[in-house]
Coordinates of C-alpha atoms in Angstrom, one line a residue:
M23 CA 145.0 96.5 111.9
Q24 CA 144.4 99.7 109.9
T25 CA 141.5 98.1 108.1
I26 CA 139.8 97.2 111.4
Q27 CA 140.3 100.7 112.7
N28 CA 138.9 102.2 109.6
K29 CA 135.8 100.0 109.9
K30 CA 135.3 101.1 113.5
I31 CA 135.6 104.8 112.5
L32 CA 133.1 104.2 109.7
R33 CA 130.7 102.4 112.1
Y34 CA 130.9 105.3 114.4
L35 CA 130.4 107.9 111.7
L36 CA 127.5 106.1 110.0
T37 CA 125.0 105.5 112.8
P38 CA 121.4 104.7 111.8
P39 CA 120.2 108.4 112.3
K40 CA 123.1 109.6 110.2
I41 CA 122.3 107.1 107.4
L42 CA 118.7 108.3 107.3
V43 CA 119.8 112.0 107.1
I44 CA 122.4 111.3 104.4
G45 CA 120.0 108.9 102.5
F46 CA 117.2 111.4 102.3
A47 CA 119.5 114.3 101.4
L48 CA 121.0 112.2 98.6
I49 CA 117.6 111.3 97.1
I50 CA 116.5 115.0 97.3
F51 CA 119.6 116.1 95.5
I52 CA 119.2 113.5 92.7
G53 CA 115.5 114.5 92.4
A54 CA 116.4 118.2 92.2
I55 CA 118.9 117.5 89.4
L56 CA 116.3 115.6 87.4
L57 CA 113.6 118.2 87.9
S58 CA 116.0 121.0 86.8
L59 CA 116.4 119.4 83.4
P60 CA 114.5 121.0 80.5
I61 CA 112.8 117.7 79.8
A62 CA 111.1 117.9 83.2
S63 CA 109.3 121.1 82.3
S64 CA 106.1 121.3 80.2
T65 CA 107.5 124.4 78.4
G66 CA 111.0 123.0 77.8
E67 CA 112.4 125.8 79.9
A68 CA 114.3 124.4 82.8
L69 CA 113.2 125.2 86.4
S70 CA 115.6 127.1 88.6
F71 CA 117.6 124.9 90.8
I72 CA 116.0 126.4 93.9
D73 CA 112.5 125.6 92.6
A74 CA 113.6 122.1 91.6
L75 CA 115.2 121.6 95.0
F76 CA 112.0 122.8 96.7
M77 CA 109.8 120.4 94.7
S78 CA 112.2 117.5 95.2
T79 CA 112.3 118.1 99.0
S80 CA 108.5 118.5 99.1
A81 CA 107.9 115.2 97.3
T82 CA 110.7 113.2 99.0
C83 CA 109.6 114.5 102.5
V84 CA 106.0 113.8 101.5
T85 CA 105.0 117.4 102.4
G86 CA 103.1 118.6 99.3
L87 CA 103.8 122.3 99.4
A88 CA 104.5 123.5 95.8
V89 CA 106.1 126.6 94.3
I90 CA 104.9 125.5 90.9
D91 CA 101.7 123.7 89.8
P92 CA 102.8 120.1 88.9
G93 CA 99.9 119.5 86.5
T94 CA 100.5 122.5 84.3
E95 CA 104.3 123.2 84.7
L96 CA 105.8 119.7 84.6
S97 CA 106.0 117.4 81.7
L98 CA 105.2 113.7 81.9
F99 CA 108.8 113.0 82.8
G100 CA 108.7 115.6 85.6
E101 CA 105.5 114.1 86.9
I102 CA 107.0 110.6 87.0
V103 CA 110.0 112.0 88.8
I104 CA 107.8 113.6 91.4
L105 CA 105.7 110.4 91.7
S106 CA 108.8 108.3 92.2
L107 CA 110.1 110.7 94.8
F108 CA 107.0 110.6 97.0
Q109 CA 106.7 106.9 96.6
I110 CA 110.3 106.4 97.9
G111 CA 109.8 109.1 100.5
G112 CA 106.5 107.8 101.7
L113 CA 107.6 104.2 102.2
G114 CA 111.1 105.3 103.1
F115 CA 114.3 104.8 101.1
T116 CA 115.2 102.0 103.6
T117 CA 112.0 100.2 102.6
M118 CA 112.8 100.5 98.9
A119 CA 116.4 99.3 99.6
T120 CA 115.0 96.3 101.5
L121 CA 112.7 95.5 98.6
I122 CA 115.6 95.4 96.2
A123 CA 117.6 93.3 98.6
L124 CA 114.7 90.8 99.0
V125 CA 114.2 90.6 95.3
F126 CA 117.9 89.6 94.8
N127 CA 117.7 87.3 97.9
K128 CA 120.3 89.4 99.7
R129 CA 120.8 88.9 103.5
I130 CA 119.8 91.9 105.6
S131 CA 122.7 92.7 108.0
I132 CA 122.5 93.7 111.6
K133 CA 123.5 97.3 110.7
E134 CA 120.8 97.4 108.0
R135 CA 118.2 96.1 110.5
L136 CA 119.2 98.9 112.9
V137 CA 118.6 101.5 110.2
L138 CA 115.2 99.9 109.4
Q139 CA 114.3 100.0 113.1
Q140 CA 115.2 103.7 113.3
A141 CA 113.3 104.5 110.1
M142 CA 110.1 102.7 111.2
N143 CA 110.3 103.9 114.8
H144 CA 110.0 100.3 115.8
G145 CA 110.6 99.2 119.4
S146 CA 113.1 96.5 118.5
M147 CA 114.9 94.7 115.7
E148 CA 112.9 91.6 116.3
G149 CA 110.8 90.8 113.2
I150 CA 111.8 94.1 111.5
V151 CA 112.5 92.4 108.1
R152 CA 109.1 90.6 108.3
L153 CA 107.5 93.9 109.1
M154 CA 109.2 95.5 106.0
R155 CA 107.8 92.7 103.8
K156 CA 104.3 93.4 105.1
V157 CA 104.8 97.2 104.6
I158 CA 105.7 96.7 100.9
V159 CA 102.8 94.3 100.3
Y160 CA 100.2 96.4 102.2
S161 CA 101.3 99.6 100.6
L162 CA 101.2 98.4 97.1
T163 CA 97.9 96.7 97.6
I164 CA 96.2 99.7 99.2
E165 CA 97.6 102.0 96.5
F166 CA 96.4 99.7 93.7
V167 CA 92.9 99.5 95.1
G168 CA 92.8 103.3 95.5
A169 CA 94.1 103.7 92.0
V170 CA 91.4 101.5 90.5
L171 CA 88.6 103.3 92.4
L172 CA 89.8 106.7 91.4
A173 CA 90.4 105.6 87.8
I174 CA 86.8 104.4 87.6
R175 CA 85.5 107.8 88.7
F176 CA 88.0 109.8 86.5
S177 CA 87.1 107.8 83.4
V178 CA 83.8 109.7 83.4
D179 CA 85.7 113.0 82.8
M180 CA 88.7 111.8 80.7
P181 CA 90.0 109.0 78.4
V182 CA 90.5 105.6 80.1
M183 CA 94.3 105.6 79.9
K184 CA 94.5 109.1 81.3
A185 CA 92.1 108.2 84.0
M186 CA 94.2 105.2 85.0
Y187 CA 97.3 107.3 85.2
Y188 CA 95.5 110.0 87.2
G189 CA 94.1 107.4 89.5
L190 CA 97.5 105.9 90.2
F191 CA 99.2 109.2 90.7
H192 CA 96.6 110.5 93.2
S193 CA 96.2 107.2 95.0
I194 CA 99.9 107.1 95.8
S195 CA 99.8 110.8 96.6
S196 CA 97.0 110.3 99.0
F197 CA 98.3 107.2 100.7
T198 CA 101.8 108.6 101.1
N199 CA 100.2 111.8 102.5
V200 CA 102.1 114.1 100.2
G201 CA 99.0 115.7 98.6
L202 CA 100.5 116.8 95.4
D203 CA 98.1 116.7 92.4
I204 CA 98.2 117.0 88.6
L205 CA 94.6 118.2 88.3
G206 CA 95.7 121.7 87.2
T207 CA 95.4 120.8 83.5
I208 CA 91.7 120.0 84.0
H209 CA 90.5 122.4 86.7
G210 CA 93.1 125.1 86.7
P211 CA 96.5 125.6 88.6
Y212 CA 96.5 124.8 92.4
S213 CA 92.9 123.6 92.2
S214 CA 93.6 120.4 94.2
F215 CA 90.4 118.5 94.7
N216 CA 88.2 121.6 95.2
P217 CA 86.0 120.7 92.2
Y218 CA 85.1 117.4 93.8
V219 CA 83.7 118.9 96.9
N220 CA 80.2 117.7 95.7
D221 CA 81.5 114.2 94.9
P222 CA 81.3 112.0 98.1
F223 CA 82.8 109.0 96.3
V224 CA 86.1 110.7 95.5
S225 CA 86.3 112.4 98.9
I226 CA 85.7 109.2 100.8
V227 CA 88.3 107.3 98.8
I228 CA 90.9 110.0 99.4
I229 CA 89.9 110.2 103.1
L230 CA 90.4 106.4 103.5
L231 CA 93.8 106.5 101.7
I232 CA 95.1 109.4 103.8
F233 CA 93.9 107.8 107.0
L234 CA 95.4 104.4 106.2
G235 CA 98.7 106.1 105.3
G236 CA 98.6 108.2 108.5
I237 CA 98.0 105.4 111.1
G238 CA 101.3 103.7 110.2
F239 CA 102.3 100.3 108.9
I240 CA 102.7 98.8 112.4
V241 CA 99.0 99.5 113.1
I242 CA 97.9 98.2 109.7
S243 CA 99.8 95.0 110.3
D244 CA 98.2 94.6 113.7
L245 CA 94.7 95.2 112.3
L246 CA 95.2 92.6 109.5
G247 CA 96.5 90.1 112.1
F248 CA 93.7 90.8 114.6
R249 CA 91.4 88.1 113.2
K250 CA 94.1 85.5 114.1
S251 CA 95.6 86.9 117.2
R252 CA 92.5 88.5 118.7
K253 CA 94.5 91.3 120.2
L254 CA 96.1 94.7 119.4
S255 CA 99.3 96.1 120.7
L256 CA 99.2 99.1 123.1
H257 CA 100.7 101.2 120.3
S258 CA 97.9 100.3 117.9
K259 CA 95.2 100.9 120.5
V260 CA 96.6 104.4 121.3
V261 CA 97.1 105.3 117.7
L262 CA 93.6 104.2 116.6
S263 CA 91.7 105.7 119.6
V264 CA 93.5 109.1 119.4
S265 CA 93.3 109.3 115.6
L266 CA 89.6 108.5 115.6
V267 CA 89.0 111.1 118.4
L268 CA 90.9 113.7 116.4
V269 CA 89.0 113.0 113.2
V270 CA 85.6 113.2 114.9
V271 CA 86.5 116.3 117.0
G272 CA 88.1 117.9 114.0
T273 CA 85.0 117.2 111.8
I274 CA 82.7 118.7 114.4
V275 CA 84.8 121.8 115.0
I276 CA 85.3 122.6 111.3
Y277 CA 81.6 122.0 110.6
I278 CA 80.6 124.4 113.3
F279 CA 83.1 127.1 112.3
E280 CA 82.4 126.9 108.6
F281 CA 78.7 126.1 108.6
T282 CA 77.7 129.7 107.8
N283 CA 80.7 130.6 105.6
V284 CA 79.4 131.4 102.1
H285 CA 82.8 130.6 100.6
T286 CA 83.1 127.0 102.0
L287 CA 80.2 125.0 103.5
Q288 CA 77.1 127.1 103.3
S289 CA 76.3 126.4 99.7
L290 CA 76.7 122.6 100.1
N291 CA 74.0 120.1 101.0
Q292 CA 74.1 118.3 104.4
L293 CA 76.0 115.2 103.2
D294 CA 78.6 117.2 101.3
R295 CA 79.1 119.5 104.4
I296 CA 79.8 116.5 106.6
V297 CA 82.1 114.9 104.1
A298 CA 84.0 118.1 103.4
S299 CA 84.4 118.8 107.1
T300 CA 85.8 115.2 107.6
M301 CA 88.1 115.7 104.6
Q302 CA 89.6 118.9 106.2
S303 CA 89.9 117.2 109.6
V304 CA 91.7 114.1 108.1
T305 CA 93.9 116.0 105.6
A306 CA 95.1 118.6 108.1
R307 CA 97.0 116.0 110.1
S308 CA 99.3 115.4 107.1
G309 CA 97.2 114.7 103.9
G310 CA 97.6 117.9 102.0
I311 CA 94.6 117.3 99.7
T312 CA 91.7 119.7 100.2
T313 CA 88.2 120.1 98.8
L314 CA 87.8 123.5 100.3
D315 CA 89.6 126.8 99.5
V316 CA 92.0 127.1 102.5
P317 CA 92.5 130.9 102.2
M318 CA 88.7 131.4 102.4
L319 CA 88.3 129.4 105.6
R320 CA 87.6 131.5 108.7
Q321 CA 90.7 132.4 110.9
S322 CA 89.4 130.2 113.7
T323 CA 89.3 127.2 111.4
Q324 CA 92.8 128.0 110.0
F325 CA 94.2 128.2 113.5
F326 CA 92.5 125.0 114.5
M327 CA 94.0 123.3 111.5
I328 CA 97.4 124.6 112.6
I329 CA 96.9 122.6 115.8
L330 CA 96.0 119.5 113.9
M331 CA 99.0 119.9 111.6
F332 CA 101.3 120.2 114.6
I333 CA 99.9 117.0 116.1
G334 CA 100.3 115.1 112.8
A335 CA 99.9 111.4 112.1
A336 CA 101.3 108.2 113.7
P337 CA 104.9 107.0 114.2
G338 CA 106.1 104.8 111.4
S339 CA 103.6 106.2 109.0
T340 CA 103.9 108.4 105.9
G341 CA 102.7 111.5 107.9
G342 CA 104.6 114.1 110.0
G343 CA 104.0 116.3 113.1
I344 CA 104.9 115.4 116.6
K345 CA 102.8 112.3 116.2
V346 CA 99.5 111.2 117.8
T347 CA 101.3 109.0 120.4
T348 CA 103.4 112.0 121.6
F349 CA 100.2 114.0 121.9
A350 CA 98.5 111.2 123.8
V351 CA 101.5 110.9 126.2
L352 CA 101.4 114.6 126.9
I353 CA 97.7 114.6 127.6
G354 CA 98.1 111.5 129.8
A355 CA 100.9 113.2 131.7
V356 CA 98.7 116.3 132.3
I357 CA 95.8 114.1 133.5
A358 CA 98.1 112.1 135.8
M359 CA 99.6 115.2 137.3
A360 CA 96.2 116.8 137.8
R361 CA 95.0 113.7 139.6
G362 CA 98.2 113.4 141.7
K363 CA 99.2 110.1 140.1
D364 CA 102.8 109.1 139.5
D365 CA 102.3 107.1 136.3
V366 CA 100.8 107.7 132.9
V367 CA 98.5 104.8 132.2
F368 CA 96.9 103.7 128.9
F369 CA 94.7 100.6 128.6
R370 CA 96.0 99.3 131.9
N371 CA 99.6 99.7 130.8
R372 CA 102.1 102.1 132.5
I373 CA 104.1 104.3 130.3
S374 CA 107.8 104.6 131.3
K375 CA 109.2 108.0 132.4
D376 CA 111.7 107.9 129.5
V377 CA 108.9 107.9 127.0
V378 CA 107.2 110.8 128.8
Y379 CA 110.5 112.8 128.8
K380 CA 111.0 112.0 125.1
A381 CA 107.5 113.2 124.3
I382 CA 108.1 116.5 126.2
T383 CA 111.5 117.0 124.5
L384 CA 110.2 116.3 121.0
T385 CA 107.2 118.6 121.5
L386 CA 109.3 121.5 122.9
L387 CA 111.9 121.1 120.2
S388 CA 109.2 121.1 117.5
F389 CA 107.5 124.1 119.1
L390 CA 110.7 126.1 119.2
L391 CA 111.5 125.2 115.6
I392 CA 108.1 126.5 114.4
I393 CA 108.6 129.7 116.4
A394 CA 112.1 130.2 115.0
F395 CA 111.1 129.6 111.3
T396 CA 108.0 131.7 111.6
M397 CA 110.2 134.6 112.9
I398 CA 112.6 134.1 110.0
L399 CA 109.7 134.2 107.5
S400 CA 108.2 137.3 109.2
V401 CA 111.5 139.1 108.2
T402 CA 111.7 137.8 104.6
E403 CA 108.0 137.8 103.7
D404 CA 105.5 140.6 103.9
R405 CA 102.5 138.6 104.9
Q406 CA 100.1 138.3 107.9
F407 CA 101.4 136.4 110.9
L408 CA 98.7 133.7 110.7
T409 CA 99.6 133.0 107.1
L410 CA 103.2 132.6 108.0
L411 CA 102.5 130.4 111.0
F412 CA 100.2 128.2 108.9
E413 CA 102.8 127.7 106.1
V414 CA 105.6 127.0 108.6
T415 CA 103.5 124.4 110.5
S416 CA 102.4 122.8 107.3
A417 CA 106.0 122.4 106.2
F418 CA 107.1 121.1 109.6
G419 CA 104.1 118.7 109.9
T420 CA 104.7 117.6 106.2
C421 CA 101.0 118.4 105.6
G422 CA 101.2 120.4 102.4
L423 CA 98.1 122.6 103.0
S424 CA 98.8 126.2 102.0
M425 CA 97.1 129.6 102.3
G426 CA 98.6 130.7 99.0
L427 CA 102.0 131.9 100.4
T428 CA 104.3 129.1 99.1
P429 CA 104.2 130.0 95.3
E430 CA 105.0 133.7 96.3
L431 CA 107.9 133.0 98.6
S432 CA 111.2 134.8 98.1
S433 CA 114.3 132.9 97.3
I434 CA 115.3 133.0 101.0
G435 CA 111.8 132.0 102.0
R436 CA 111.9 129.0 99.7
V437 CA 115.3 127.8 101.0
T438 CA 114.0 128.2 104.6
I439 CA 110.8 126.2 104.0
T440 CA 112.9 123.6 102.1
F441 CA 115.1 123.1 105.1
L442 CA 112.1 122.9 107.4
M443 CA 110.4 120.3 105.3
F444 CA 113.6 118.2 105.6
L445 CA 113.6 118.7 109.4
G446 CA 109.9 117.8 109.6
R447 CA 110.3 114.5 107.7
L448 CA 113.2 113.3 109.7
G449 CA 112.0 114.6 113.0
P450 CA 114.0 116.9 115.4
L451 CA 115.2 114.1 117.6
T452 CA 116.5 112.0 114.6
L453 CA 118.5 115.0 113.4
A454 CA 119.7 115.8 116.9
Y455 CA 120.9 112.2 117.3
A456 CA 122.6 112.3 113.9
L457 CA 124.5 115.5 114.7
T458 CA 125.5 114.9 118.3
P459 CA 128.4 112.7 119.3
K460 CA 127.9 109.3 120.8
P461 CA 126.6 109.7 124.4
Q462 CA 128.8 108.4 127.2
K463 CA 127.5 107.1 130.5
E464 CA 128.2 109.6 133.3
S465 CA 130.3 108.3 136.1
F466 CA 128.6 110.5 138.7
R467 CA 125.3 112.3 139.5
Y468 CA 124.8 115.8 140.9
P469 CA 122.9 116.2 144.1
E470 CA 119.2 116.8 143.8
G471 CA 118.0 120.4 144.0
K472 CA 114.6 122.0 144.3
I473 CA 113.0 124.8 142.3
T474 CA 109.4 126.2 142.4
I475 CA 107.1 125.5 139.4
G476 CA 104.0 127.4 138.6

């Protein structure tokens, strides 16, 4: 009897959202310990635990912000630890656990299926294990192809074995949308892909990897099955249409804002300008890899990129932000209200009121989080407001773009951003569900009241 009661208590305590929170926290802690070892440093001098925790969180939460330059300050062991963390973080530790279970032919329980459903933001448990198999195969295939293409290009500048390693590292970094790089040993610390701004091949490969990682595994599965089924789900249609609109609009806006900026686009030829503008548009929604010097962008461009970082990528992807579907539902709700319609409709499908309420709640919570953390940093860091807002939004949206503030953060600032990266990866609602008690159905409803809006 006592055993049954203990199982019930454990089942209550370890809900899917709580398992996700605990799982990510555990991986981050293990990564921090490994990165704080002397063997992880290129100099043999161990990183401080705060710096190791920051880098472990950034990698696991696929953010990409860095207080050290991985290429120059980490050893090969440290780089492999970082690589492992963002591979696990990008695919999700639940996906990796599923892979291990499938390898050993272990049955996936109902509880584990619920956790997978929560991790992937999937609508139901039906076909979730089949989806996870596809996620693993698709991800490894895309990363391998990206690694080969980048290795071919890198082999021009370095030995073949090194080019293969660099190709693999940056392919996984791009697809998981983390944006960390180890090019500092070649082009200087924190150089990112700036030296490749005149290389359309590298930029286009990176753009495609970031985009594929950002649209989500559900959409990739739908696209690959389109030839057979001849249809796409509503989710895939919304994600693809909104993502493409954001990429195109972002490219045009950034091109217009930076066209005459001598520090960014002005010195480039026409093709390189378009490719560089597209890169900034795509990477701002979670990629973290840049070919332009972010601090040298005009303030209008930086603020526009903050908006893109806040929107983020798609649900069930390696990216962050409030997600493109949330943004689509908000815009749809505004249009419906302006037209005097009761329903939000996409592709002749009505969106339920619960989804609209969830989109509004998620957006408001995210907005309040960014405001709160920006206010905290404005107290601890002596920098311009736009710089602080940019860094906070980048951390929350797991984007990884920086205006140069992150390496100069105080200890309190580093801990603050570390916590925000964790929140951004899990999502405010997941954390809220994990921390709140199990909701109980109310036995009554209050009478309806009226208030004036606007």
